[in-house]
């Protein structure tokens, strides 16, 4: 994960553009799993990094897949091995373009609804994904981006359904939903 973070910093520094860095301590990404048709469980990732280019509007969020935290160690280990294959795929990335004019016109404390359309790359697959967000300029020029409704990832589209089936079998469950809701709250400084 440190390599991904350093790569983002080097790209930002080398480009000479006006870029903000994602504050991992003030950012979170969450996914929800629904098992046996009625039990929902919320998982998070403890290592999130990225950048927001204020000139081009290019946004990048990088998630260290081995930082999954479900609150149960054995489940975390199984997700790393069977779902994310973290020996081969270390990160997931979301790339999007933010409306630069709307970003520049924000005054501190003013929230604005923005739709972020981009691409999610995970497990060697890339798919389009859209988030309804609220973007707020904070004091000191920081930017907060919070989803106002989840986006849904189809596990079949990223070929993760076999991993979910393996997790279902190991846990002795009747089913685990293949549509996964994702939300995030991130800050760029």
PDB file of N, CA and C in Angstrom, residues 13 17 22 28 37 39 43 45 49 62-63 77 79 88 95 102 110 112 127 130 152 160 166 168 188:
ATOM      1  N   UNK A  13       3.561  15.391  -7.555  1.00  0.00           N
ATOM      2  CA  UNK A  13       4.700  16.303  -7.474  1.00  0.00           C
ATOM      3  C   UNK A  13       5.316  16.549  -8.848  1.00  0.00           C
ATOM      4  N   UNK A  17       0.862  20.227 -11.116  1.00  0.00           N
ATOM      5  CA  UNK A  17      -0.509  20.705 -11.141  1.00  0.00           C
ATOM      6  C   UNK A  17      -1.013  20.906  -9.725  1.00  0.00           C
ATOM      7  N   UNK A  22      -5.655  12.683  -0.838  1.00  0.00           N
ATOM      8  CA  UNK A  22      -6.679  12.085   0.005  1.00  0.00           C
ATOM      9  C   UNK A  22      -6.109  11.852   1.399  1.00  0.00           C
ATOM     10  N   UNK A  28     -13.102   7.006   4.547  1.00  0.00           N
ATOM     11  CA  UNK A  28     -13.532   5.618   4.734  1.00  0.00           C
ATOM     12  C   UNK A  28     -14.295   5.127   3.516  1.00  0.00           C
ATOM     13  N   UNK A  37     -30.428 -13.823   2.853  1.00  0.00           N
ATOM     14  CA  UNK A  37     -31.532 -12.948   2.446  1.00  0.00           C
ATOM     15  C   UNK A  37     -31.973 -11.916   3.473  1.00  0.00           C
ATOM     16  N   UNK A  39     -29.626 -10.856   6.622  1.00  0.00           N
ATOM     17  CA  UNK A  39     -28.616 -10.372   7.551  1.00  0.00           C
ATOM     18  C   UNK A  39     -27.613  -9.520   6.774  1.00  0.00           C
ATOM     19  N   UNK A  43     -18.645  -3.857   6.132  1.00  0.00           N
ATOM     20  CA  UNK A  43     -17.201  -4.026   6.165  1.00  0.00           C
ATOM     21  C   UNK A  43     -16.540  -2.715   5.757  1.00  0.00           C
ATOM     22  N   UNK A  45     -12.484  -0.694   4.861  1.00  0.00           N
ATOM     23  CA  UNK A  45     -11.082  -0.840   4.478  1.00  0.00           C
ATOM     24  C   UNK A  45     -10.302   0.229   5.240  1.00  0.00           C
ATOM     25  N   UNK A  49      -6.158   5.700  -0.139  1.00  0.00           N
ATOM     26  CA  UNK A  49      -5.332   6.841  -0.542  1.00  0.00           C
ATOM     27  C   UNK A  49      -5.865   7.368  -1.866  1.00  0.00           C
ATOM     28  N   UNK A  62      -7.639   4.930  -4.182  1.00  0.00           N
ATOM     29  CA  UNK A  62      -6.980   3.621  -4.183  1.00  0.00           C
ATOM     30  C   UNK A  62      -7.274   2.942  -2.849  1.00  0.00           C
ATOM     31  N   UNK A  63      -7.720   1.697  -2.922  1.00  0.00           N
ATOM     32  CA  UNK A  63      -8.062   0.935  -1.725  1.00  0.00           C
ATOM     33  C   UNK A  63      -7.143  -0.279  -1.626  1.00  0.00           C
ATOM     34  N   UNK A  77      -9.337 -13.027   6.544  1.00  0.00           N
ATOM     35  CA  UNK A  77      -8.347 -13.856   5.854  1.00  0.00           C
ATOM     36  C   UNK A  77      -8.970 -14.577   4.656  1.00  0.00           C
ATOM     37  N   UNK A  79     -11.647 -13.616   2.922  1.00  0.00           N
ATOM     38  CA  UNK A  79     -11.972 -12.649   1.868  1.00  0.00           C
ATOM     39  C   UNK A  79     -10.717 -12.258   1.097  1.00  0.00           C
ATOM     40  N   UNK A  88      -2.311 -11.673  -5.633  1.00  0.00           N
ATOM     41  CA  UNK A  88      -2.161 -11.221  -7.025  1.00  0.00           C
ATOM     42  C   UNK A  88      -2.627  -9.770  -7.227  1.00  0.00           C
ATOM     43  N   UNK A  95     -11.498   5.695 -10.570  1.00  0.00           N
ATOM     44  CA  UNK A  95     -11.087   6.910 -11.285  1.00  0.00           C
ATOM     45  C   UNK A  95     -12.330   7.601 -11.815  1.00  0.00           C
ATOM     46  N   UNK A 102     -17.719  23.544 -11.179  1.00  0.00           N
ATOM     47  CA  UNK A 102     -18.525  23.418  -9.966  1.00  0.00           C
ATOM     48  C   UNK A 102     -17.634  23.380  -8.733  1.00  0.00           C
ATOM     49  N   UNK A 110     -20.273  25.156   1.794  1.00  0.00           N
ATOM     50  CA  UNK A 110     -21.394  24.965   0.862  1.00  0.00           C
ATOM     51  C   UNK A 110     -21.362  23.556   0.265  1.00  0.00           C
ATOM     52  N   UNK A 112     -22.674  20.644  -2.366  1.00  0.00           N
ATOM     53  CA  UNK A 112     -23.266  20.598  -3.692  1.00  0.00           C
ATOM     54  C   UNK A 112     -23.415  19.144  -4.124  1.00  0.00           C
ATOM     55  N   UNK A 127     -14.962  -1.827 -14.641  1.00  0.00           N
ATOM     56  CA  UNK A 127     -16.357  -1.619 -14.997  1.00  0.00           C
ATOM     57  C   UNK A 127     -16.761  -0.191 -14.681  1.00  0.00           C
ATOM     58  N   UNK A 130     -21.157   4.573 -10.991  1.00  0.00           N
ATOM     59  CA  UNK A 130     -21.647   5.938 -10.775  1.00  0.00           C
ATOM     60  C   UNK A 130     -22.008   6.118  -9.299  1.00  0.00           C
ATOM     61  N   UNK A 152     -23.859   0.077  -6.611  1.00  0.00           N
ATOM     62  CA  UNK A 152     -23.910  -1.375  -6.486  1.00  0.00           C
ATOM     63  C   UNK A 152     -22.946  -2.020  -7.465  1.00  0.00           C
ATOM     64  N   UNK A 160     -16.102 -12.073  -9.436  1.00  0.00           N
ATOM     65  CA  UNK A 160     -15.874 -12.383  -8.028  1.00  0.00           C
ATOM     66  C   UNK A 160     -16.944 -13.327  -7.469  1.00  0.00           C
ATOM     67  N   UNK A 166     -17.400 -19.533  -2.652  1.00  0.00           N
ATOM     68  CA  UNK A 166     -16.462 -20.221  -1.754  1.00  0.00           C
ATOM     69  C   UNK A 166     -16.675 -19.745  -0.314  1.00  0.00           C
ATOM     70  N   UNK A 168     -19.413 -18.493   0.930  1.00  0.00           N
ATOM     71  CA  UNK A 168     -20.717 -19.002   1.355  1.00  0.00           C
ATOM     72  C   UNK A 168     -20.591 -20.442   1.845  1.00  0.00           C
ATOM     73  N   UNK A 188     -10.053  15.388   0.787  1.00  0.00           N
ATOM     74  CA  UNK A 188      -8.827  15.709   0.057  1.00  0.00           C
ATOM     75  C   UNK A 188      -8.271  17.016   0.625  1.00  0.00           C
TER      76      UNK A 188
END
